[in-house]
mmCIF file of C-alpha atoms and ligand atoms in Angstrom:
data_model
loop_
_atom_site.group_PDB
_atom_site.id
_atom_site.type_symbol
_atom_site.label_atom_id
_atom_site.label_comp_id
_atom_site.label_asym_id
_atom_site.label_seq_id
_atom_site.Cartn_x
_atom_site.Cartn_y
_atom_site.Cartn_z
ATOM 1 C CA UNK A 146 83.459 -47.764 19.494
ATOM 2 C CA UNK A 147 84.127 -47.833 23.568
ATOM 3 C CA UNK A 148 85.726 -44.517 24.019
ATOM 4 C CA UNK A 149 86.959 -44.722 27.513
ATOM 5 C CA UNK A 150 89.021 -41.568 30.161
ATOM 6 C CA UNK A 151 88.583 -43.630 33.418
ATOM 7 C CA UNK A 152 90.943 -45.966 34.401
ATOM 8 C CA UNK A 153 88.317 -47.910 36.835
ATOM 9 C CA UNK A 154 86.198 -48.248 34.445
ATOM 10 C CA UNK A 155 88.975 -49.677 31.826
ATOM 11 C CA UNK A 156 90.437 -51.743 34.540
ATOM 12 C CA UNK A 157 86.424 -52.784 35.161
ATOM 13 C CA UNK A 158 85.695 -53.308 31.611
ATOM 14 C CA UNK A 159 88.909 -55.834 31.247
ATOM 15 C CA UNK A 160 88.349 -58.126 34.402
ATOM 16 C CA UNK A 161 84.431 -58.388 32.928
ATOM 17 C CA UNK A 162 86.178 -60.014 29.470
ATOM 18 C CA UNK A 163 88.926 -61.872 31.084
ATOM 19 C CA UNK A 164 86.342 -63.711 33.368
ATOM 20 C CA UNK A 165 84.954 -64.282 30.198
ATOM 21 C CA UNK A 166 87.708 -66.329 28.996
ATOM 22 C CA UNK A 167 88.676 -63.719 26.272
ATOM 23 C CA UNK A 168 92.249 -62.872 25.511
ATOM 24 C CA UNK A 169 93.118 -58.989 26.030
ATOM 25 C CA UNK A 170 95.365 -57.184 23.407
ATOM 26 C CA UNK A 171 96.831 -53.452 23.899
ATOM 27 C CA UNK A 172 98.675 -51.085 21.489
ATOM 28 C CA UNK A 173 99.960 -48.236 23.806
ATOM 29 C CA UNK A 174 100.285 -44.851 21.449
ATOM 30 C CA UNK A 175 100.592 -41.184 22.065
ATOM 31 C CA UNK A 176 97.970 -41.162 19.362
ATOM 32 C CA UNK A 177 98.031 -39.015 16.262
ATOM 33 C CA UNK A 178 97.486 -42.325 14.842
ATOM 34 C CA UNK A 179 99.743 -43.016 11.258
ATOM 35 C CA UNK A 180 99.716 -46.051 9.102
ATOM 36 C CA UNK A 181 102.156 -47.664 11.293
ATOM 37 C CA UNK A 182 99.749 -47.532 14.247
ATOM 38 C CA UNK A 183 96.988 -49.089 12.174
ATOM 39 C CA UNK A 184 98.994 -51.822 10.946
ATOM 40 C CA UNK A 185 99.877 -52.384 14.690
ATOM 41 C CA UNK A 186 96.394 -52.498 15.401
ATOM 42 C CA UNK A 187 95.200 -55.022 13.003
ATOM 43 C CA UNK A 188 98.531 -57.074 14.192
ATOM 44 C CA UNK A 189 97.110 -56.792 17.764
ATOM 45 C CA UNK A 190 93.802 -58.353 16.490
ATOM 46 C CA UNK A 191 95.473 -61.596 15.478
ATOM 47 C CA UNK A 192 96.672 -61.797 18.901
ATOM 48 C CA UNK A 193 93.766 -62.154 20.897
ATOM 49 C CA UNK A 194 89.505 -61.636 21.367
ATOM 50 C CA UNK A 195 89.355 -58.006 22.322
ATOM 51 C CA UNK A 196 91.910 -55.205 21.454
ATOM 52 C CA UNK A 197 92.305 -51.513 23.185
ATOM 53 C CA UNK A 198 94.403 -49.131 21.829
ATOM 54 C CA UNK A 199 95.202 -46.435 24.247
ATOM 55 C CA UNK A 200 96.102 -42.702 23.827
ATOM 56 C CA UNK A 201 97.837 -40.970 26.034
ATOM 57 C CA UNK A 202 100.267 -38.228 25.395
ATOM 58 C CA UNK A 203 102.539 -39.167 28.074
ATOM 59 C CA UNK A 204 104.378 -35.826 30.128
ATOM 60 C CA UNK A 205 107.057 -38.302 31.790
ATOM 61 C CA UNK A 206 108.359 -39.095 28.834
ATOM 62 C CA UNK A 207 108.954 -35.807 27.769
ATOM 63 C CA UNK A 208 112.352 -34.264 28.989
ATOM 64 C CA UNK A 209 112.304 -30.243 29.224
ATOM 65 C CA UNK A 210 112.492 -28.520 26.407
ATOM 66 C CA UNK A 211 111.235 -31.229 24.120
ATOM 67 C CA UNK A 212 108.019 -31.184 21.935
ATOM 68 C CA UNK A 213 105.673 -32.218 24.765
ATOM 69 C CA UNK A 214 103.619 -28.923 24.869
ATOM 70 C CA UNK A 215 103.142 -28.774 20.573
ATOM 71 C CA UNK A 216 102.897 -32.723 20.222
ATOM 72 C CA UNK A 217 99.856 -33.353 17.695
ATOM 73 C CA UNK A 218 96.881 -34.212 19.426
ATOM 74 C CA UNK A 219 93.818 -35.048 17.385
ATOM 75 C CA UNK A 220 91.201 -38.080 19.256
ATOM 76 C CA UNK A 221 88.439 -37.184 17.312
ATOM 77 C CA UNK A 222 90.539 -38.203 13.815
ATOM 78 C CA UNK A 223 91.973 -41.157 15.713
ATOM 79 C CA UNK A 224 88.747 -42.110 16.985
ATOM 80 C CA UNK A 225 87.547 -41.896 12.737
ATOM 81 C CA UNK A 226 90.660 -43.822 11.762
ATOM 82 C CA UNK A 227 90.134 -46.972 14.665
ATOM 83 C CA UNK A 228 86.663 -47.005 13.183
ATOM 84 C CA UNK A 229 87.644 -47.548 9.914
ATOM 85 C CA UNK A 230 89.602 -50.926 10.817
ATOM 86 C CA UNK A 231 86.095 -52.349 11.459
ATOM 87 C CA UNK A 232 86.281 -54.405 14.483
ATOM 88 C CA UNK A 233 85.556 -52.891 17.847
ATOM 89 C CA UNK A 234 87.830 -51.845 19.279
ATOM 90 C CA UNK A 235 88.171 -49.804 22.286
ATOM 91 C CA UNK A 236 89.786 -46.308 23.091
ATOM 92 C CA UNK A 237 91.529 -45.642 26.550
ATOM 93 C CA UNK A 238 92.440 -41.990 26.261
ATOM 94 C CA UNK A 239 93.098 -41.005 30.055
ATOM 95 C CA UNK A 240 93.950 -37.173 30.783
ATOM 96 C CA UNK A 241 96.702 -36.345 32.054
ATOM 97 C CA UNK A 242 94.710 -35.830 35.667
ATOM 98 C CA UNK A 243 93.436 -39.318 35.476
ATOM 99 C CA UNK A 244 97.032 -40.418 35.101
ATOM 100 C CA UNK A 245 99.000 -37.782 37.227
ATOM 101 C CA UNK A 246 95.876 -36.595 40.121
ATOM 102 C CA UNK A 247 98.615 -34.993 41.859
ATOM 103 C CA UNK A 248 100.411 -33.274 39.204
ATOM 104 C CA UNK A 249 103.607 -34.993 37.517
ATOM 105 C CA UNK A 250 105.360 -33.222 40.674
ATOM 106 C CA UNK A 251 103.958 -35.147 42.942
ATOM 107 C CA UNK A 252 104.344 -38.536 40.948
ATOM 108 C CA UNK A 253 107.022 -40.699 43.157
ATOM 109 C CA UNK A 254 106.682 -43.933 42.023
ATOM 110 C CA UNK A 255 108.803 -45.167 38.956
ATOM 111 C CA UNK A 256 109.908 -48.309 36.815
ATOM 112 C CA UNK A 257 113.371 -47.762 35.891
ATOM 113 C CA UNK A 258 115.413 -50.251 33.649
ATOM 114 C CA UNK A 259 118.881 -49.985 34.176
ATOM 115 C CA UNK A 260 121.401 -49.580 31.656
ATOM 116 C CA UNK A 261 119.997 -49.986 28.746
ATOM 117 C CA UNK A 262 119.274 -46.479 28.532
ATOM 118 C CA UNK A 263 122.980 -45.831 28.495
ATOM 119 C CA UNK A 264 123.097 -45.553 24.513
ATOM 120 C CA UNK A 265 121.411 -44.382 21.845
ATOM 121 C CA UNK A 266 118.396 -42.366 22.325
ATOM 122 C CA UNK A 267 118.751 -42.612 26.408
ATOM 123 C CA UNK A 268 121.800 -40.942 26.172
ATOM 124 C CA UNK A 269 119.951 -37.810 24.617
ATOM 125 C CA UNK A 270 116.900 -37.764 26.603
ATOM 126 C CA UNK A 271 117.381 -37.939 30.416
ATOM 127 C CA UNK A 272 114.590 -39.583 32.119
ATOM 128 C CA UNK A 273 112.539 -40.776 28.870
ATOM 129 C CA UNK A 274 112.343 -44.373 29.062
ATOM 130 C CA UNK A 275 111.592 -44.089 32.724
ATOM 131 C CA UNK A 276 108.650 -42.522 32.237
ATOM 132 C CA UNK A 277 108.318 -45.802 29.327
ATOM 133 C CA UNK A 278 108.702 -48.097 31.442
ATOM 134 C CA UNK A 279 106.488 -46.220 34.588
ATOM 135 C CA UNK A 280 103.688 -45.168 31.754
ATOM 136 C CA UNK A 281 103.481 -48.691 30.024
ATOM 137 C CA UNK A 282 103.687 -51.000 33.433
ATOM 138 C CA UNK A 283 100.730 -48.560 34.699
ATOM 139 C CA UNK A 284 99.229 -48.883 30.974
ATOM 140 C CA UNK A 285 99.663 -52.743 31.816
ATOM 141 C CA UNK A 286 97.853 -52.919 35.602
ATOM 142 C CA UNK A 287 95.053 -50.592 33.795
ATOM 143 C CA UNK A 288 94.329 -52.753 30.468
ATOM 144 C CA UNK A 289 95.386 -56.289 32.407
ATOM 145 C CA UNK A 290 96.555 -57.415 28.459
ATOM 146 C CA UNK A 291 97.575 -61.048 27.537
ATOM 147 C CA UNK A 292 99.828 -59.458 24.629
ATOM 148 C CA UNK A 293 100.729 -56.421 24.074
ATOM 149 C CA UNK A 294 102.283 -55.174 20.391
ATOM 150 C CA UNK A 295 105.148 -52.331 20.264
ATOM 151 C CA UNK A 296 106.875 -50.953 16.800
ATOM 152 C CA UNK A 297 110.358 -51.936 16.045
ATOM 153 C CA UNK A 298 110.512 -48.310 14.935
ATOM 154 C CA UNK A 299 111.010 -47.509 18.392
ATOM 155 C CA UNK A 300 114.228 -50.528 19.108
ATOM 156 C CA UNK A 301 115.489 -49.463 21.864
ATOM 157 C CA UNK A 302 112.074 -48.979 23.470
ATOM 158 C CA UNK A 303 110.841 -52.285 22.440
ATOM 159 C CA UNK A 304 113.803 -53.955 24.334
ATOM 160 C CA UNK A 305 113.759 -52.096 27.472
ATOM 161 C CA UNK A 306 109.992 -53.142 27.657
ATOM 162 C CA UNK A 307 110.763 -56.483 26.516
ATOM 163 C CA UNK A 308 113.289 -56.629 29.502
ATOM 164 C CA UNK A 309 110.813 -54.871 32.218
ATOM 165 C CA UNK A 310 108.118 -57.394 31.312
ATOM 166 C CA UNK A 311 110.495 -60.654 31.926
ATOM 167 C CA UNK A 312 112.543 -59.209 34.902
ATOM 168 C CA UNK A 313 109.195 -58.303 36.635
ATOM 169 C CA UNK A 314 107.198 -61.400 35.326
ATOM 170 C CA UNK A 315 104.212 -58.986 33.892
ATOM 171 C CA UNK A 316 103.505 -62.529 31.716
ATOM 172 C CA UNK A 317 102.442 -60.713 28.874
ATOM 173 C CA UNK A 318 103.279 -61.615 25.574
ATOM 174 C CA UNK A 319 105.509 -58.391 23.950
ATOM 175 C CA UNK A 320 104.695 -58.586 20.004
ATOM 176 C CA UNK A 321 106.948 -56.441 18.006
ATOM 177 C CA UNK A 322 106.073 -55.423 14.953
ATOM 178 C CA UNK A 323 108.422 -53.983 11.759
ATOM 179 C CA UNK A 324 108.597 -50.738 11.047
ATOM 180 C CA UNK A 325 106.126 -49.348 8.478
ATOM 181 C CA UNK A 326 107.639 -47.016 6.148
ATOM 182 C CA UNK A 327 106.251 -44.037 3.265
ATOM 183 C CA UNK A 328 107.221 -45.148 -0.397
ATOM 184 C CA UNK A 329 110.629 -43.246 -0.343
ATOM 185 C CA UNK A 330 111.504 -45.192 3.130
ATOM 186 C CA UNK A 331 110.389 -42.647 5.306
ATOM 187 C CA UNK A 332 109.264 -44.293 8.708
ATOM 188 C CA UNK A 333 105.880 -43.212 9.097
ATOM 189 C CA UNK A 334 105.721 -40.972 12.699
ATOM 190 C CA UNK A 335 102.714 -38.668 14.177
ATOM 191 C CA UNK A 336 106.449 -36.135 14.092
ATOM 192 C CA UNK A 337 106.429 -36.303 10.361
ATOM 193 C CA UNK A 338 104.104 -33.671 10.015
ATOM 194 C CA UNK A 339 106.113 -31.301 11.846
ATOM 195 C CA UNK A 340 108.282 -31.115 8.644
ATOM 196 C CA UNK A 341 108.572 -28.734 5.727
ATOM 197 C CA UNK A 342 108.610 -29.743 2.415
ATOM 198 C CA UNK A 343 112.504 -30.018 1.951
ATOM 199 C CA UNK A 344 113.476 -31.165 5.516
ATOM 200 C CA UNK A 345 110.128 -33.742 4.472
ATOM 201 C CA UNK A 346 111.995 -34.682 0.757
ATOM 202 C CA UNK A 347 115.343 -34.890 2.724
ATOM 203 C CA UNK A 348 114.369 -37.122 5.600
ATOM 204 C CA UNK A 349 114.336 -39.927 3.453
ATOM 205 C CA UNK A 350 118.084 -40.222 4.595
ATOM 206 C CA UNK A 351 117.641 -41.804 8.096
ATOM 207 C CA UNK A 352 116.248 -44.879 6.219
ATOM 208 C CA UNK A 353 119.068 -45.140 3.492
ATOM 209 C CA UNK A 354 121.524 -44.546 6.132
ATOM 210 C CA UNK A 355 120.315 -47.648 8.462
ATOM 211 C CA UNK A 356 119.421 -49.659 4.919
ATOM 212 C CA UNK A 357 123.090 -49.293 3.460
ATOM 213 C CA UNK A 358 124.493 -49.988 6.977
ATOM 214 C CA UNK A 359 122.471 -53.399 6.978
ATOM 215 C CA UNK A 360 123.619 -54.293 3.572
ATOM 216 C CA UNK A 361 127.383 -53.514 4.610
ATOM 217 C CA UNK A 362 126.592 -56.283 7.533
ATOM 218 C CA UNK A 363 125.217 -58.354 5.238
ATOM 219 C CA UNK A 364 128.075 -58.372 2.226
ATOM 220 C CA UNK A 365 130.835 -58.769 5.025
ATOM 221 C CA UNK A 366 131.883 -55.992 6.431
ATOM 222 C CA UNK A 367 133.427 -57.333 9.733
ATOM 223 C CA UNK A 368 133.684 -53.581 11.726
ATOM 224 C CA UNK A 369 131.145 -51.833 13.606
ATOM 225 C CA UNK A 370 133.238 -48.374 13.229
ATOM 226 C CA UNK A 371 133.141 -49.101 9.253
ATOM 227 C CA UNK A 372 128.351 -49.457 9.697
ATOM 228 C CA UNK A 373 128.541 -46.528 11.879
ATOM 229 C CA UNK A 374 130.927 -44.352 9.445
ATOM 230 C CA UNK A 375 128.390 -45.375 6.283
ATOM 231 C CA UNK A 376 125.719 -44.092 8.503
ATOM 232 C CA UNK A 377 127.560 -40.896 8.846
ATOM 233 C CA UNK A 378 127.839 -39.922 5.984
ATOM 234 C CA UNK A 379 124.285 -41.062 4.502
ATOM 235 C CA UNK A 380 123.117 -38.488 6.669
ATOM 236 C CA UNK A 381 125.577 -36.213 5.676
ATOM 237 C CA UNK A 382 124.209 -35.862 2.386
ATOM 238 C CA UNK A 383 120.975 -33.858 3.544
ATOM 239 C CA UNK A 384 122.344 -30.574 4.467
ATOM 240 C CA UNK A 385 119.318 -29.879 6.201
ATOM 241 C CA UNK A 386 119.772 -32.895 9.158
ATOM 242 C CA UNK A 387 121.600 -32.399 11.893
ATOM 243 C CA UNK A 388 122.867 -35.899 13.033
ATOM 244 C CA UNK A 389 121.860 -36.816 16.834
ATOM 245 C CA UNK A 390 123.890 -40.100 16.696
ATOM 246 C CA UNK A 391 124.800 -43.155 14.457
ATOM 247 C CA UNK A 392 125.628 -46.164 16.824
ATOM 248 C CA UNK A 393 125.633 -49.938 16.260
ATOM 249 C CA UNK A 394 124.953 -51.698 19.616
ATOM 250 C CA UNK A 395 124.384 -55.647 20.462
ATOM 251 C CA UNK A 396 120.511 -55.950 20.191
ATOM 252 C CA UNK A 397 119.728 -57.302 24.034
ATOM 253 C CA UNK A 398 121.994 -55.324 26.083
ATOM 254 C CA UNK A 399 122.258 -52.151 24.078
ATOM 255 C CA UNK A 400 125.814 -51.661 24.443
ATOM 256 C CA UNK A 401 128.748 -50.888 21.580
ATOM 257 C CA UNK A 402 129.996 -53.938 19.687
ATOM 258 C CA UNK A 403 133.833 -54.200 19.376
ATOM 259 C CA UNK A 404 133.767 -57.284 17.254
ATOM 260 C CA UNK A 405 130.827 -58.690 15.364
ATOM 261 C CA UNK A 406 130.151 -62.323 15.922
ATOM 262 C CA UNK A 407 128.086 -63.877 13.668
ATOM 263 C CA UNK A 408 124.732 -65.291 14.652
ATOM 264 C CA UNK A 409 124.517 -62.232 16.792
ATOM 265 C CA UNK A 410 121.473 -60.098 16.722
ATOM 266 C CA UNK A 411 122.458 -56.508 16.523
ATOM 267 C CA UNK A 412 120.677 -52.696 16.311
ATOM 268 C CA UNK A 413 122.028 -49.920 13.925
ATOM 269 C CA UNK A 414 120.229 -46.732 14.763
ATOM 270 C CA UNK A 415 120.506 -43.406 14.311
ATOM 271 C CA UNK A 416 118.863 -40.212 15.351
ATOM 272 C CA UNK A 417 118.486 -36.819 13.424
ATOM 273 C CA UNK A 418 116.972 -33.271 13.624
ATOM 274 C CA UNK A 419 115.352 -31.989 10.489
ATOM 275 C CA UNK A 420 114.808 -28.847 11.714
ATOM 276 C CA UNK A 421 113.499 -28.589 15.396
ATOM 277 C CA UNK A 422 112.178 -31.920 14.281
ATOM 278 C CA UNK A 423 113.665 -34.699 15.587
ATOM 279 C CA UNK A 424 113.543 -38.740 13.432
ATOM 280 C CA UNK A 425 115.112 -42.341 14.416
ATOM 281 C CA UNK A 426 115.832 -44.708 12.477
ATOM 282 C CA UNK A 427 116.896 -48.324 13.000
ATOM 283 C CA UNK A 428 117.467 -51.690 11.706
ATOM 284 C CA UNK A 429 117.750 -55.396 13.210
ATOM 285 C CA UNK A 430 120.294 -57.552 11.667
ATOM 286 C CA UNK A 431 121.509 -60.682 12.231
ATOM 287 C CA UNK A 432 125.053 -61.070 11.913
ATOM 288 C CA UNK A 433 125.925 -63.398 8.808
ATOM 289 C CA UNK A 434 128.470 -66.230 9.430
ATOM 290 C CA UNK A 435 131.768 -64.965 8.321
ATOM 291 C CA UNK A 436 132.886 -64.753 4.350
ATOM 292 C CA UNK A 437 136.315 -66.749 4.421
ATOM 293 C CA UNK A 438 138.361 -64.990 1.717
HETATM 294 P P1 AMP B 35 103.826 -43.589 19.467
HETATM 295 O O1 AMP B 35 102.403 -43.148 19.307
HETATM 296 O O2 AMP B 35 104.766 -42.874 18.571
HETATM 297 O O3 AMP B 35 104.247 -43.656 20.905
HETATM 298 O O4 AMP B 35 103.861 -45.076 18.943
HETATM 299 C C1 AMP B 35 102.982 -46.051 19.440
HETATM 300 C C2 AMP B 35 103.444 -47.398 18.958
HETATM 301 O O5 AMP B 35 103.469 -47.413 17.538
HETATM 302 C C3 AMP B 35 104.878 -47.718 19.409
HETATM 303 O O6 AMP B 35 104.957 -49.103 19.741
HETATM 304 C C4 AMP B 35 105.685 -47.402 18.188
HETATM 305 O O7 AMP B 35 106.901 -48.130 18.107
HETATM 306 C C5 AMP B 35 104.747 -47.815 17.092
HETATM 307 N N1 AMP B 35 105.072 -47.136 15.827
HETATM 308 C C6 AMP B 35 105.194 -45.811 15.607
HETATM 309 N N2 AMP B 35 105.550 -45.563 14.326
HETATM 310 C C7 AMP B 35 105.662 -46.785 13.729
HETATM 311 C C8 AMP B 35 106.010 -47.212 12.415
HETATM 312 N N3 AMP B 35 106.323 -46.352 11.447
HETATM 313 N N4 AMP B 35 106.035 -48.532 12.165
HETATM 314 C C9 AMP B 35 105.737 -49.444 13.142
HETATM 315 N N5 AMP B 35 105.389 -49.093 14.398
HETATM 316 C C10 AMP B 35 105.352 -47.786 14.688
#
């Protein structure tokens, strides 16, 4: 396995395979790699001839006071886990001075999606899917992909990306990929082990709470306020989480919905700490034509 920290030499490695008429696949991560991220990476190897996963724990992203200092880093399992997919596949893991020379201080230059980041997690974390965007487009001029797969896990993320890449004609294909989930429902995250046995048990209600909102949509249920309440108080039943929000938004411009219509794609989400840990959830639906009664 092609365990690579220089982005000339990644950037090097790429044009070598593109000349040879090879298609280029990337799965960004933060690493700490999960069952999600493996299923990801074997996605990613349907899409093309060569695939690079990167790992980069990314500071931008991080707003102050968040868990960028304790977040797990472990390459060497990572490194064991890619190797046990059995293809080769190769490892861009930049440090943070290959990526930042200057110091994230001195960094100036940034992709910035506008308002999409008004809702949902954006709201809560000033500045994070700027450094998304800024980290993934320089991801993107690095790894030259022709596709490029992202989680559904992370929505709102995958549709700000999916939005940079067609405003700014990257011509890369965005894959998106469904989030993979523990037995209980649990969406598998490299944050999960952060928690303690009972906030662990009681996390389990992020997913009921975005599951019984989708099956509300689905039998009927004709007002937003009605998916967001059920999402409420699914949460409410772990005294242990501490809801962060519980919004249902239209699923390309991320804003509130005062009226479903059906045939309209739309996000439920929520966010919740279990502890100092914090857990989204989320769920795609399509909106289902309308039950005459
Ligand atoms: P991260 O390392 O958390 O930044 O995630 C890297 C990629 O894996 C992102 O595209 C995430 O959306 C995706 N991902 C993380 N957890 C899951 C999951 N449980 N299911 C599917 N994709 C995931």
């Amino acid at each position: 396995m092609d365990v690579i920290d220089s982005a000339g030499e990644m950037r090097a490695l790429v044009e070598r395979r593109r000349r040879g008429g090879r298609r280029q696949v990337l799965v960004p991560t933060m690493g700490a790699l999960h069952a999600g991220h493996i299923q990801l990476v074997r996605e990613g190897l349907r899409h093309g001839d060569d695939l690079t996963v990167s790992i980069f724990v990314n500071p931008a992203q991080f707003a102050p006071g968040e868990d960028f200092a304790r977040y797990p880093r472990v390459l060497d399992d990572d490194i064991h886990r890619l190797e046990e997919v059995g293809h080769d596949i190769t490892v861009f893991a930049p440090t943070d001075r290959e990526m930042y020379p200057g110091g994230m201080d001195t960094h100036v230059t940034w992709v910035t999606v506008e308002d999409l980041d008004r809702n949902l997690c954006g709201r809560h974390r000033p500045g994070h899917f700027r450094g998304v965007t800024t980290i993934v487009a320089r991801l993107f001029n690095i790894c030259r992909p022709h596709a490029a797969v992202f989680g559904l896990k992370d929505a709102q993320q995958f549709v700000i990306l999916k939005r940079m890449v067609g405003d700014l004609n990257f011509g890369i294909d965005i894959v998106g990929f469904p989030t993979v989930r523990e037995e209980d429902g649990l969406a598998f995250s490299s944050r999960n082990v952060f928690l303690d046995n009972e906030e662990r048990a009681q996390a389990v209600v992020l997913s009921k709470a975005v599951r019984t909102a989708e099956r509300l949509l689905m039998e009927g249920e004709q007002r937003p306020e009605a998916l967001v309440e059920s999402m409420r108080s699914a949460l409410a039943e772990a005294p242990l989480a501490r809801l962060q929000y519980a919004e249902v938004v239209d699923a390309e411009t991320l804003q509130p919905i005062d009226r479903f219509q059906s045939g309209e794609l739309v996000l439920a989400a929520v966010a919740a700490y279990l502890g100092e840990t914090r857990l989204i959830d989320s769920v795609f639906v399509r909106v289902p034509p309308a039950i005459e009664s």
